[in-house]
PDB file of C-alpha atoms in Angstrom:
ATOM      1  CA  MET A   1      20.195  24.712   4.309  1.00  0.00           C
ATOM      2  CA  SER A   2      20.122  20.909   4.666  1.00  0.00           C
ATOM      3  CA  ALA A   3      20.126  18.641   1.677  1.00  0.00           C
ATOM      4  CA  ILE A   4      16.949  16.655   1.108  1.00  0.00           C
ATOM      5  CA  ASN A   5      17.462  12.905   0.910  1.00  0.00           C
ATOM      6  CA  GLU A   6      15.231  10.641  -1.160  1.00  0.00           C
ATOM      7  CA  ILE A   7      14.137   7.064  -0.512  1.00  0.00           C
ATOM      8  CA  GLN A   8      12.791   4.860  -3.303  1.00  0.00           C
ATOM      9  CA  LYS A   9      10.310   2.209  -2.127  1.00  0.00           C
ATOM     10  CA  VAL A  10       7.792  -0.231  -3.518  1.00  0.00           C
ATOM     11  CA  GLY A  11       4.526  -0.587  -1.648  1.00  0.00           C
ATOM     12  CA  LEU A  12       1.501  -2.839  -1.801  1.00  0.00           C
ATOM     13  CA  ALA A  13      -1.996  -1.407  -1.509  1.00  0.00           C
ATOM     14  CA  MET A  14      -4.100  -4.382  -0.511  1.00  0.00           C
ATOM     15  CA  VAL A  15      -7.727  -3.303  -0.222  1.00  0.00           C
ATOM     16  CA  GLU A  16     -10.462  -5.556   1.137  1.00  0.00           C
ATOM     17  CA  ALA A  17     -13.991  -4.471   1.975  1.00  0.00           C
ATOM     18  CA  GLY A  18     -13.017  -0.808   1.644  1.00  0.00           C
ATOM     19  CA  LYS A  19     -10.041  -1.124   4.000  1.00  0.00           C
ATOM     20  CA  LEU A  20      -6.299  -0.788   3.333  1.00  0.00           C
ATOM     21  CA  LEU A  21      -3.699  -3.067   4.932  1.00  0.00           C
ATOM     22  CA  VAL A  22      -0.958  -1.089   6.723  1.00  0.00           C
ATOM     23  CA  VAL A  23       1.988  -2.189   8.874  1.00  0.00           C
ATOM     24  CA  ARG A  24       4.054  -0.686  11.681  1.00  0.00           C
ATOM     25  CA  LYS A  25       7.731  -1.462  12.111  1.00  0.00           C
ATOM     26  CA  ARG A  26       9.118  -2.214  15.553  1.00  0.00           C
ATOM     27  CA  GLY A  27      10.248   0.986  17.305  1.00  0.00           C
ATOM     28  CA  THR A  28       8.195   3.346  15.097  1.00  0.00           C
ATOM     29  CA  LYS A  29       4.889   5.133  15.582  1.00  0.00           C
ATOM     30  CA  LEU A  30       3.558   5.511  12.047  1.00  0.00           C
ATOM     31  CA  PHE A  31       1.889   2.853   9.936  1.00  0.00           C
ATOM     32  CA  ILE A  32       3.181   2.427   6.378  1.00  0.00           C
ATOM     33  CA  LEU A  33       2.371   0.232   3.394  1.00  0.00           C
ATOM     34  CA  PRO A  34       3.808  -3.277   3.286  1.00  0.00           C
ATOM     35  CA  GLY A  35       6.869  -3.327   1.040  1.00  0.00           C
ATOM     36  CA  GLY A  36      10.288  -1.764   1.141  1.00  0.00           C
ATOM     37  CA  LYS A  37      13.408  -0.763  -0.738  1.00  0.00           C
ATOM     38  CA  PRO A  38      14.670  -2.727  -3.722  1.00  0.00           C
ATOM     39  CA  GLU A  39      18.202  -4.035  -3.200  1.00  0.00           C
ATOM     40  CA  GLY A  40      20.817  -3.250  -5.859  1.00  0.00           C
ATOM     41  CA  THR A  41      19.329  -3.854  -9.303  1.00  0.00           C
ATOM     42  CA  GLU A  42      16.352  -5.805  -7.952  1.00  0.00           C
ATOM     43  CA  ALA A  43      13.149  -5.280  -9.963  1.00  0.00           C
ATOM     44  CA  ASP A  44      10.140  -3.769  -8.179  1.00  0.00           C
ATOM     45  CA  LEU A  45       8.049  -6.933  -8.120  1.00  0.00           C
ATOM     46  CA  ASP A  46      10.998  -9.045  -6.975  1.00  0.00           C
ATOM     47  CA  ALA A  47      11.564  -6.595  -4.108  1.00  0.00           C
ATOM     48  CA  LEU A  48       7.870  -6.598  -3.243  1.00  0.00           C
ATOM     49  CA  HIS A  49       7.754 -10.427  -3.217  1.00  0.00           C
ATOM     50  CA  ARG A  50      10.860 -10.572  -0.985  1.00  0.00           C
ATOM     51  CA  GLU A  51       9.662  -7.871   1.418  1.00  0.00           C
ATOM     52  CA  LEU A  52       6.184  -9.413   1.815  1.00  0.00           C
ATOM     53  CA  MET A  53       7.682 -12.820   2.607  1.00  0.00           C
ATOM     54  CA  GLU A  54      10.039 -11.227   5.148  1.00  0.00           C
ATOM     55  CA  GLU A  55       7.498  -8.840   6.719  1.00  0.00           C
ATOM     56  CA  LEU A  56       4.215 -10.767   6.587  1.00  0.00           C
ATOM     57  CA  HIS A  57       5.123 -14.372   5.669  1.00  0.00           C
ATOM     58  CA  SER A  58       2.850 -14.007   2.671  1.00  0.00           C
ATOM     59  CA  ARG A  59       3.155 -14.471  -1.075  1.00  0.00           C
ATOM     60  CA  LEU A  60       2.098 -11.759  -3.494  1.00  0.00           C
ATOM     61  CA  GLY A  61      -0.792 -12.448  -5.854  1.00  0.00           C
ATOM     62  CA  PRO A  62      -1.503 -10.625  -9.125  1.00  0.00           C
ATOM     63  CA  THR A  63      -0.791  -6.897  -8.970  1.00  0.00           C
ATOM     64  CA  THR A  64      -1.132  -3.796 -11.092  1.00  0.00           C
ATOM     65  CA  TYR A  65       1.246  -0.845 -11.074  1.00  0.00           C
ATOM     66  CA  GLU A  66      -0.601   2.360 -10.205  1.00  0.00           C
ATOM     67  CA  GLY A  67       2.156   4.995 -10.295  1.00  0.00           C
ATOM     68  CA  ALA A  68       4.707   6.775  -8.095  1.00  0.00           C
ATOM     69  CA  PHE A  69       3.643   8.865  -5.107  1.00  0.00           C
ATOM     70  CA  GLU A  70       6.061  11.325  -3.511  1.00  0.00           C
ATOM     71  CA  ASP A  71       5.797  12.899  -0.056  1.00  0.00           C
ATOM     72  CA  VAL A  72       7.623  13.475   3.223  1.00  0.00           C
ATOM     73  CA  ALA A  73       9.167  10.230   4.500  1.00  0.00           C
ATOM     74  CA  ALA A  74       7.674   8.726   7.643  1.00  0.00           C
ATOM     75  CA  GLU A  75       9.709   9.577  10.736  1.00  0.00           C
ATOM     76  CA  ARG A  76      12.780  10.801   8.783  1.00  0.00           C
ATOM     77  CA  ALA A  77      13.975  14.415   8.888  1.00  0.00           C
ATOM     78  CA  ASN A  78      14.914  16.086   5.584  1.00  0.00           C
ATOM     79  CA  THR A  79      13.824  13.037   3.602  1.00  0.00           C
ATOM     80  CA  ARG A  80      11.316  12.503   0.810  1.00  0.00           C
ATOM     81  CA  VAL A  81       9.939   9.124  -0.151  1.00  0.00           C
ATOM     82  CA  VAL A  82       8.854   7.980  -3.587  1.00  0.00           C
ATOM     83  CA  VAL A  83       6.505   5.012  -3.306  1.00  0.00           C
ATOM     84  CA  ARG A  84       6.000   2.998  -6.474  1.00  0.00           C
ATOM     85  CA  LEU A  85       2.522   1.719  -5.714  1.00  0.00           C
ATOM     86  CA  TYR A  86       1.165  -1.677  -6.685  1.00  0.00           C
ATOM     87  CA  VAL A  87      -2.418  -2.722  -6.002  1.00  0.00           C
ATOM     88  CA  GLY A  88      -2.961  -6.419  -5.414  1.00  0.00           C
ATOM     89  CA  GLN A  89      -3.679  -9.207  -3.011  1.00  0.00           C
ATOM     90  CA  LEU A  90      -1.741 -11.497  -0.720  1.00  0.00           C
ATOM     91  CA  LEU A  91      -2.079 -15.224  -1.280  1.00  0.00           C
ATOM     92  CA  ASP A  92      -1.632 -16.051   2.407  1.00  0.00           C
ATOM     93  CA  ARG A  93      -3.032 -14.655   5.635  1.00  0.00           C
ATOM     94  CA  PRO A  94      -0.600 -11.925   6.785  1.00  0.00           C
ATOM     95  CA  GLU A  95       1.232 -12.309  10.082  1.00  0.00           C
ATOM     96  CA  PRO A  96       3.738  -9.828  11.507  1.00  0.00           C
ATOM     97  CA  ALA A  97       7.321 -11.039  11.060  1.00  0.00           C
ATOM     98  CA  SER A  98      10.862  -9.663  10.919  1.00  0.00           C
ATOM     99  CA  GLU A  99      10.770  -5.954  11.836  1.00  0.00           C
ATOM    100  CA  ILE A 100       6.951  -5.673  11.623  1.00  0.00           C
ATOM    101  CA  GLU A 101       5.352  -5.316  15.036  1.00  0.00           C
ATOM    102  CA  GLU A 102       1.725  -5.109  13.943  1.00  0.00           C
ATOM    103  CA  PHE A 103      -0.625  -4.607  11.028  1.00  0.00           C
ATOM    104  CA  ALA A 104      -4.049  -3.009  10.783  1.00  0.00           C
ATOM    105  CA  TRP A 105      -6.878  -2.444   8.317  1.00  0.00           C
ATOM    106  CA  VAL A 106      -7.682   1.234   7.720  1.00  0.00           C
ATOM    107  CA  PRO A 107     -10.948   2.392   6.120  1.00  0.00           C
ATOM    108  CA  LEU A 108     -10.157   4.163   2.839  1.00  0.00           C
ATOM    109  CA  SER A 109     -12.610   6.998   3.351  1.00  0.00           C
ATOM    110  CA  LYS A 110     -12.223   7.551   7.126  1.00  0.00           C
ATOM    111  CA  PRO A 111      -8.831   6.375   8.381  1.00  0.00           C
ATOM    112  CA  GLY A 112      -9.594   7.490  11.957  1.00  0.00           C
ATOM    113  CA  ALA A 113      -7.004   7.949  14.670  1.00  0.00           C
ATOM    114  CA  LEU A 114      -4.414   5.445  13.459  1.00  0.00           C
ATOM    115  CA  PRO A 115      -1.107   7.302  12.898  1.00  0.00           C
ATOM    116  CA  LEU A 116      -0.308   6.920   9.195  1.00  0.00           C
ATOM    117  CA  ALA A 117       2.701   7.930   7.081  1.00  0.00           C
ATOM    118  CA  PRO A 118       2.270  11.265   5.248  1.00  0.00           C
ATOM    119  CA  SER A 119       2.389   9.543   1.849  1.00  0.00           C
ATOM    120  CA  ILE A 120      -0.620   7.408   2.799  1.00  0.00           C
ATOM    121  CA  VAL A 121      -2.680  10.283   4.212  1.00  0.00           C
ATOM    122  CA  ASN A 122      -1.816  12.914   1.601  1.00  0.00           C
ATOM    123  CA  LYS A 123      -1.498  10.937  -1.614  1.00  0.00           C
ATOM    124  CA  ILE A 124      -2.293   7.218  -1.490  1.00  0.00           C
ATOM    125  CA  LEU A 125      -5.619   7.170   0.401  1.00  0.00           C
ATOM    126  CA  PRO A 126      -7.139   9.932  -1.778  1.00  0.00           C
ATOM    127  CA  TYR A 127      -5.951   8.087  -4.897  1.00  0.00           C
ATOM    128  CA  LEU A 128      -7.355   4.748  -3.700  1.00  0.00           C
ATOM    129  CA  CYS A 129     -10.683   6.348  -2.701  1.00  0.00           C
ATOM    130  CA  ALA A 130     -11.046   7.854  -6.178  1.00  0.00           C
ATOM    131  CA  ARG A 131     -10.034   4.540  -7.759  1.00  0.00           C
ATOM    132  CA  GLU A 132     -12.580   2.580  -5.684  1.00  0.00           C
ATOM    133  CA  SER A 133     -15.301   5.129  -6.449  1.00  0.00           C
ATOM    134  CA  ALA A 134     -14.613   4.931 -10.189  1.00  0.00           C
ATOM    135  CA  SER A 135     -14.559   1.136  -9.994  1.00  0.00           C
ATOM    136  CA  GLY A 136     -17.912   1.128  -8.175  1.00  0.00           C
ATOM    137  CA  HIS A 137     -19.457   3.370 -10.829  1.00  0.00           C
ATOM    138  CA  ARG A 138     -18.189   1.059 -13.594  1.00  0.00           C
ATOM    139  CA  ARG A 139     -19.652  -2.000 -11.809  1.00  0.00           C
ATOM    140  CA  ALA A 140     -23.021  -0.255 -11.315  1.00  0.00           C
ATOM    141  CA  ARG A 141     -23.201   0.755 -15.000  1.00  0.00           C
ATOM    142  CA  SER A 142     -22.242  -2.763 -16.057  1.00  0.00           C
ATOM    143  CA  GLN A 143     -24.927  -4.328 -13.857  1.00  0.00           C
ATOM    144  CA  ARG A 144     -27.579  -1.883 -15.117  1.00  0.00           C
ATOM    145  CA  GLY A 145     -26.603  -2.722 -18.684  1.00  0.00           C
ATOM    146  CA  ARG A 146     -26.930  -6.442 -18.022  1.00  0.00           C
ATOM    147  CA  SER A 147     -30.360  -6.098 -16.380  1.00  0.00           C
ATOM    148  CA  ASP A 148     -31.534  -3.894 -19.268  1.00  0.00           C
ATOM    149  CA  ARG A 149     -30.652  -6.723 -21.680  1.00  0.00           C
ATOM    150  CA  LEU A 150     -32.414  -9.485 -19.692  1.00  0.00           C
TER     151      LEU A 150
END
């Protein structure tokens, strides 16, 4: 039986208008989250800042840590990935750079035919959909409360 390897990564979930930003590295088929592996003792946010500058020529805006998501690694046999997920925004318009060949915006609720990493399909999209739904309910309640007080 083969040993299972594990990859630790940090990833950015940037959601705009109900769509998630994903990237595809040169020579691969699956889209993944922007981000990458911390180097040495590099802190998560430092790694995320560095990777986003390298991959998308963009600076990271405010973020929140959402948790770790584990699944089968994209395009790697006998490998699991643990993605420490941050939700936030980019301060600059993304443009593919370094090893990134292209990026795309995927609808949270119906990702369609775009080939996505297992961690995105199985764990991250369902989490983000639930998060967006809960956020929408909170906004609706807040707005109803304000109009009731007017």
